[in-house]
XYZ file of N, CA and C in Angstrom:
489
model
N 2.481 -44.764 -3.538
C 3.389 -43.754 -3.527
C 4.591 -44.491 -3.825
N 5.372 -43.519 -4.717
C 6.644 -44.297 -5.219
C 7.727 -43.767 -4.276
N 8.693 -44.769 -4.202
C 9.721 -44.743 -3.275
C 11.036 -44.273 -4.200
N 11.790 -43.088 -3.601
C 13.035 -42.976 -4.209
C 14.165 -43.928 -3.846
N 14.848 -44.342 -4.851
C 15.640 -45.585 -4.922
C 16.629 -45.125 -4.246
N 17.115 -43.993 -4.110
C 18.411 -43.964 -3.376
C 18.110 -43.707 -1.885
N 16.977 -43.303 -1.395
C 16.936 -43.084 -0.155
C 15.912 -43.938 0.579
N 15.047 -44.681 -0.313
C 14.016 -45.578 0.130
C 12.918 -44.804 0.894
N 12.741 -43.418 0.689
C 11.735 -42.408 1.290
C 10.850 -42.162 0.006
N 9.635 -41.722 0.188
C 8.667 -41.218 -0.747
C 9.477 -40.311 -1.692
N 9.103 -40.246 -2.669
C 9.654 -39.333 -3.741
C 9.340 -37.873 -3.551
N 9.875 -36.665 -3.135
C 9.799 -35.541 -3.037
C 8.714 -35.054 -3.915
N 8.716 -35.039 -5.159
C 7.626 -34.585 -6.187
C 6.188 -35.090 -5.981
N 6.041 -36.184 -4.995
C 4.704 -37.069 -4.912
C 4.287 -36.900 -3.523
N 4.861 -35.782 -2.721
C 4.423 -35.755 -1.263
C 3.182 -34.819 -1.267
N 2.221 -35.262 -0.515
C 0.924 -34.102 -0.567
C 1.472 -32.867 -0.091
N 0.918 -32.002 -0.358
C 0.803 -30.410 0.102
C -0.179 -30.122 1.003
N 0.359 -30.080 2.107
C -0.828 -29.606 3.060
C -1.371 -28.312 3.176
N -2.842 -28.348 3.140
C -3.668 -27.077 2.926
C -4.003 -26.807 4.186
N -3.424 -25.873 4.733
C -3.651 -25.244 6.094
C -4.186 -23.732 5.862
N -5.415 -23.397 5.783
C -5.984 -22.189 5.874
C -5.079 -20.916 6.623
N -5.018 -21.439 8.167
C -4.371 -20.479 8.752
C -2.986 -20.217 8.578
N -2.182 -21.191 7.977
C -0.774 -21.098 7.626
C -0.806 -20.341 6.358
N -1.806 -20.205 5.649
C -1.712 -19.474 4.056
C -2.162 -17.924 4.473
N -3.036 -17.893 5.375
C -3.364 -16.452 5.904
C -2.002 -15.741 6.717
N -1.366 -16.782 7.636
C -0.182 -16.045 8.214
C 0.935 -16.082 7.301
N 1.067 -16.563 6.332
C 2.070 -16.165 4.994
C 1.672 -15.142 4.569
N 0.245 -14.895 4.253
C -0.163 -13.702 3.440
C -0.119 -12.338 4.144
N -0.391 -12.328 5.402
C -0.210 -11.307 6.364
C 1.186 -10.705 6.520
N 2.209 -11.846 6.605
C 3.418 -11.620 6.331
C 4.253 -11.043 5.337
N 3.573 -11.437 4.373
C 4.026 -11.067 2.778
C 3.583 -9.418 2.595
N 2.133 -9.299 3.331
C 1.837 -7.693 3.037
C 2.736 -6.846 4.115
N 2.991 -7.367 5.345
C 3.732 -6.791 6.162
C 5.099 -6.256 5.528
N 5.688 -7.243 4.792
C 7.033 -7.039 4.146
C 6.865 -5.995 3.065
N 5.705 -5.928 2.276
C 5.336 -5.152 1.088
C 5.220 -3.670 1.733
N 4.693 -3.725 2.889
C 4.399 -2.443 3.283
C 5.875 -1.811 3.788
N 6.631 -2.702 4.385
C 7.968 -1.880 4.881
C 8.689 -1.327 3.695
N 8.557 -2.196 2.482
C 9.549 -1.912 1.315
C 8.787 -0.566 0.740
N 7.734 -0.604 0.647
C 6.939 0.688 0.211
C 7.188 2.097 0.838
N 7.021 1.756 2.326
C 7.500 3.013 2.949
C 8.918 3.375 2.652
N 9.720 2.372 2.660
C 11.090 2.595 2.513
C 11.668 3.412 1.169
N 10.746 2.973 0.150
C 10.981 3.491 -1.219
C 10.189 4.733 -1.220
N 9.229 5.011 -0.392
C 8.355 6.525 -0.346
C 9.068 7.434 0.487
N 10.096 7.041 1.285
C 10.528 7.874 2.284
C 11.361 8.974 1.776
N 10.992 10.022 2.366
C 11.743 11.436 1.638
C 13.107 11.225 1.941
N 14.228 11.905 0.839
C 15.415 11.512 1.161
C 16.123 11.948 2.353
N 15.727 13.235 3.011
C 16.271 13.352 4.494
C 15.046 14.131 4.971
N 15.168 14.462 6.187
C 14.304 14.965 7.194
C 13.184 14.427 7.896
N 12.832 13.198 7.177
C 11.771 12.593 7.814
C 10.425 12.814 7.445
N 9.386 12.409 8.234
C 8.132 12.373 8.175
C 7.577 13.937 8.120
N 8.301 14.915 8.872
C 7.899 15.970 9.256
C 8.160 16.985 8.018
N 8.935 16.610 7.262
C 9.364 17.076 6.003
C 8.310 17.211 5.078
N 7.939 15.746 5.208
C 6.764 15.314 4.162
C 5.549 15.948 4.486
N 5.070 16.208 5.814
C 3.901 16.768 5.923
C 4.005 18.454 5.587
N 4.993 19.127 6.004
C 5.276 20.503 5.942
C 5.091 20.593 4.336
N 6.131 19.745 3.517
C 6.066 20.126 2.044
C 4.702 19.889 1.612
N 3.763 19.097 2.031
C 2.542 18.919 1.392
C 1.867 20.367 1.602
N 1.966 20.904 2.838
C 1.080 22.271 2.701
C 1.385 23.353 1.876
N 2.467 23.070 0.814
C 2.775 23.933 -0.605
C 2.089 23.388 -1.573
N 1.428 22.296 -1.775
C 0.970 21.477 -2.739
C -0.135 22.609 -3.347
N 0.000 22.345 -4.591
C -1.315 23.061 -5.512
C -2.588 22.502 -5.104
N -3.551 23.460 -4.782
C -4.989 22.676 -4.754
C -5.758 23.087 -5.980
N -6.686 22.405 -6.314
C -7.229 21.121 -5.568
C -6.441 20.016 -6.162
N -6.384 18.914 -5.191
C -5.778 17.431 -5.591
C -6.857 17.011 -6.705
N -6.002 15.906 -7.593
C -6.739 14.977 -8.375
C -7.366 13.886 -7.983
N -8.575 13.549 -7.925
C -9.044 12.200 -7.421
C -8.276 11.130 -8.244
N -7.611 10.297 -7.610
C -6.873 8.997 -8.381
C -7.768 7.799 -8.230
N -8.157 7.779 -7.231
C -9.040 6.500 -6.851
C -9.992 6.406 -5.884
N -11.222 5.906 -5.807
C -12.264 5.984 -4.805
C -12.438 4.332 -4.576
N -12.574 4.244 -3.350
C -12.712 2.650 -2.892
C -13.796 3.024 -1.632
N -14.395 2.047 -1.167
C -15.367 1.650 -0.279
C -14.609 0.958 0.695
N -14.635 1.481 2.107
C -14.076 0.989 3.273
C -15.105 0.433 4.088
N -14.879 -0.702 4.811
C -15.787 -1.151 5.913
C -14.841 -1.375 7.132
N -15.156 -0.542 8.302
C -14.286 -0.711 9.461
C -14.247 -2.007 9.987
N -13.072 -2.449 10.292
C -12.862 -3.760 10.772
C -13.533 -3.729 12.496
N -13.437 -2.995 12.933
C -13.992 -3.047 14.405
C -15.566 -2.715 14.352
N -15.947 -1.605 13.731
C -17.465 -1.239 13.873
C -18.239 -1.666 12.584
N -17.819 -2.118 11.581
C -18.266 -2.448 10.455
C -19.042 -1.202 9.747
N -18.512 0.124 10.036
C -19.079 1.294 9.475
C -18.454 1.467 8.033
N -19.131 1.677 7.234
C -18.585 1.929 5.940
C -18.516 3.500 5.467
N -17.477 3.493 4.771
C -17.079 4.840 4.303
C -16.239 4.848 3.007
N -16.406 5.954 2.262
C -15.574 6.004 0.995
C -14.403 6.755 1.180
N -13.342 6.022 0.520
C -12.146 6.518 0.819
C -11.642 7.054 -0.618
N -11.263 8.301 -0.719
C -10.671 9.039 -1.751
C -9.414 8.971 -1.864
N -8.523 8.630 -2.674
C -7.224 8.965 -2.754
C -7.143 9.977 -3.722
N -6.244 10.991 -3.418
C -6.166 12.174 -4.169
C -4.128 12.429 -4.338
N -3.995 13.037 -5.418
C -2.857 13.211 -5.629
C -2.409 14.817 -6.210
N -1.743 15.292 -5.755
C -1.534 16.751 -6.195
C -0.702 16.790 -7.621
N -0.448 18.224 -8.224
C 0.236 18.176 -9.182
C 1.735 18.331 -8.745
N 2.578 18.199 -9.481
C 4.072 18.198 -8.965
C 4.384 19.743 -8.852
N 5.309 19.944 -7.950
C 5.704 21.391 -7.510
C 6.985 21.477 -6.925
N 7.537 22.618 -6.783
C 8.864 22.738 -6.308
C 8.676 22.485 -4.827
N 9.939 21.889 -4.174
C 9.939 21.531 -2.883
C 10.398 22.972 -2.085
N 9.589 23.283 -1.038
C 9.921 24.294 -0.301
C 11.539 24.218 0.355
N 12.365 25.090 -0.078
C 13.692 25.227 0.597
C 14.742 24.278 -0.209
N 14.427 23.565 -1.176
C 15.200 22.716 -1.836
C 15.088 22.921 -3.119
N 16.403 22.187 -4.020
C 16.124 21.899 -5.278
C 15.047 20.537 -5.907
N 14.439 20.105 -4.678
C 13.937 19.046 -5.222
C 12.404 19.353 -5.982
N 11.696 18.344 -5.990
C 10.326 18.439 -6.830
C 9.241 17.443 -5.863
N 8.131 17.860 -5.518
C 7.332 17.200 -4.647
C 5.967 16.970 -5.480
N 5.259 16.065 -4.789
C 4.097 15.573 -5.375
C 3.288 15.205 -3.906
N 2.236 15.743 -3.774
C 1.609 15.078 -2.504
C 0.461 14.354 -2.581
N 0.037 13.431 -1.690
C -0.866 12.212 -1.532
C -1.562 12.384 -0.276
N -2.903 12.365 -0.657
C -3.800 12.226 0.686
C -4.990 11.150 0.442
N -5.268 10.615 1.763
C -6.367 9.484 1.697
C -7.495 9.978 2.541
N -8.544 10.674 1.844
C -9.719 10.980 2.575
C -10.758 10.092 2.920
N -11.066 9.993 4.295
C -12.209 9.148 4.564
C -11.649 8.276 5.788
N -10.606 7.961 5.913
C -9.905 6.600 6.876
C -9.675 7.226 8.136
N -9.518 8.412 8.357
C -9.170 8.988 9.507
C -7.498 8.673 9.880
N -6.981 8.396 9.033
C -5.305 7.923 9.099
C -4.417 9.030 9.077
N -3.170 8.731 9.100
C -2.379 9.882 8.903
C -2.167 10.396 7.365
N -2.934 9.932 6.521
C -2.577 10.574 5.316
C -4.184 11.449 5.202
N -5.053 11.260 6.212
C -6.192 11.962 5.815
C -6.274 13.433 6.679
N -5.566 14.061 6.035
C -5.481 15.759 6.339
C -5.814 16.524 5.123
N -5.655 18.092 5.411
C -6.036 18.912 4.593
C -4.910 18.775 3.465
N -3.672 18.353 3.643
C -2.725 18.423 2.811
C -1.919 16.932 2.560
N -2.249 15.874 3.520
C -1.549 14.654 3.359
C -0.205 14.598 3.465
N 0.800 14.158 2.884
C 2.111 13.888 2.788
C 2.648 14.256 1.451
N 3.858 14.636 1.220
C 4.434 14.697 -0.092
C 5.691 13.760 -0.221
N 5.679 13.363 -1.479
C 7.078 12.560 -1.750
C 7.821 13.551 -2.524
N 9.339 13.284 -2.627
C 10.196 14.025 -3.183
C 10.897 13.323 -4.180
N 11.373 13.906 -5.140
C 12.022 13.617 -6.600
C 13.104 14.466 -7.079
N 13.957 14.272 -7.860
C 14.838 15.098 -8.391
C 14.236 15.865 -9.587
N 13.102 15.554 -10.025
C 12.440 16.107 -11.108
C 10.713 15.531 -10.790
N 9.967 16.117 -11.738
C 8.696 15.808 -11.299
C 8.224 14.515 -11.694
N 8.813 13.786 -12.748
C 8.580 12.293 -13.028
C 8.963 11.485 -11.788
N 10.283 11.725 -11.117
C 10.522 11.145 -9.944
C 9.513 11.360 -8.826
N 9.399 12.436 -8.644
C 8.308 12.834 -7.653
C 7.061 12.240 -7.618
N 6.515 12.228 -9.105
C 5.133 11.552 -9.127
C 5.343 9.958 -9.045
N 6.196 9.453 -9.452
C 6.481 7.813 -9.243
C 6.631 7.593 -7.828
N 7.323 8.361 -6.859
C 7.525 8.057 -5.516
C 6.095 8.527 -4.831
N 5.381 9.419 -5.436
C 3.909 9.724 -4.988
C 2.912 8.372 -5.131
N 3.130 7.677 -6.134
C 2.270 6.519 -6.329
C 2.717 5.490 -5.520
N 4.153 5.488 -5.273
C 4.519 4.449 -4.167
C 3.823 4.927 -2.863
N 3.989 6.099 -2.542
C 3.280 6.611 -1.304
C 1.973 6.552 -1.108
N 1.192 6.613 -2.030
C -0.351 6.184 -2.225
C -0.697 5.036 -2.025
N 0.238 3.968 -2.428
C 0.171 2.538 -1.952
C 0.310 2.291 -0.476
N 1.459 3.168 0.241
C 1.611 2.975 1.620
C 0.313 3.307 2.230
N -0.280 4.574 2.028
C -1.535 5.234 2.435
C -2.763 3.974 2.548
N -2.718 3.339 1.243
C -3.708 2.232 1.143
C -3.366 0.932 2.011
N -2.248 0.815 1.976
C -1.624 -0.157 2.918
C -2.121 -0.280 4.390
N -2.094 1.198 4.763
C -2.212 1.433 6.267
C -3.503 1.674 6.523
N -4.632 2.025 5.385
C -5.983 2.155 5.439
C -6.383 0.791 5.716
N -5.696 -0.466 4.821
C -6.351 -1.877 5.097
C -6.188 -2.311 6.469
N -5.396 -1.573 7.387
C -5.363 -2.052 8.501
C -6.481 -1.853 9.524
N -7.155 -0.937 9.112
C -8.407 -0.379 9.647
C -9.737 -0.800 9.303
N -9.395 -0.973 7.722
C -10.858 -0.984 6.930
C -10.455 -2.205 6.126
N -11.549 -2.938 5.678
C -11.561 -3.675 4.533
C -11.820 -2.867 3.291
N -10.907 -3.017 2.376
C -11.064 -2.076 1.163
C -11.845 -2.912 -0.031
N -12.831 -2.224 -0.589
C -13.564 -2.894 -1.864
C -13.789 -1.703 -2.907
N -13.830 -2.162 -4.104
C -13.959 -1.454 -5.059
C -15.339 -0.776 -5.038
N -15.969 0.359 -5.700
C -17.235 0.636 -5.563
C -18.277 -0.240 -5.983
N -18.071 -1.394 -6.772
C -19.030 -2.298 -7.125
C -18.914 -3.424 -6.324
N -18.419 -3.287 -5.230
C -18.338 -4.584 -3.965
C -17.393 -5.436 -4.352
N -16.217 -5.757 -5.407
C -15.388 -6.586 -5.481
C -14.076 -6.288 -4.426
N -13.418 -6.959 -3.936
C -12.431 -7.019 -2.825
C -11.239 -6.252 -3.687
N -10.797 -5.112 -2.946
C -9.564 -4.529 -3.408
C -8.117 -5.309 -3.073
N -7.451 -5.803 -4.230
C -6.437 -6.226 -4.092
C -5.183 -5.298 -3.925
N -4.541 -5.483 -2.508
C -3.417 -4.775 -2.278
C -2.354 -5.243 -2.771
N -2.227 -6.330 -3.261
C -0.975 -7.231 -3.587
C -0.632 -6.522 -5.137
N -1.766 -6.100 -5.723
C -1.597 -5.761 -7.159
C -1.057 -4.061 -7.072
N -0.218 -4.007 -8.069
C 0.516 -2.490 -7.890
C -0.582 -1.463 -8.448
N -0.379 -0.312 -8.090
C -1.393 0.766 -8.551
C -1.304 1.022 -9.794
């Protein structure tokens, strides 16, 4: 090992990097929690909270479009389910000048697994759709807390990759 001439200590670039699996997993879990908090904040309606998002979703045009299908394996019981992420067409927000786009995740039993899901809001259809995609990521992040997510061919689903 080479010594740094100024400090007589090992050169920092030559120090071995510890490979602790539990430390890596803890850092990954914290990164996922941070991403979830950021995505929730980005997808949050401009005012009125979650009740407004649920109420606005009831006005969404049916049927929703299937955006993605994944397999989920329950963390507790190992039960396998098909998770279907669905997004509505954009539509005028009830009682405001905004535009909405609703998202639901069918199959996981979570807060997005309802007849209408939740709506994302925007000043126009494009902004509403962008926020709906962010909201879809939140739905998948939340589903990952109860299910291991996999693509239909069995490959693990990467939550860190953008939709």
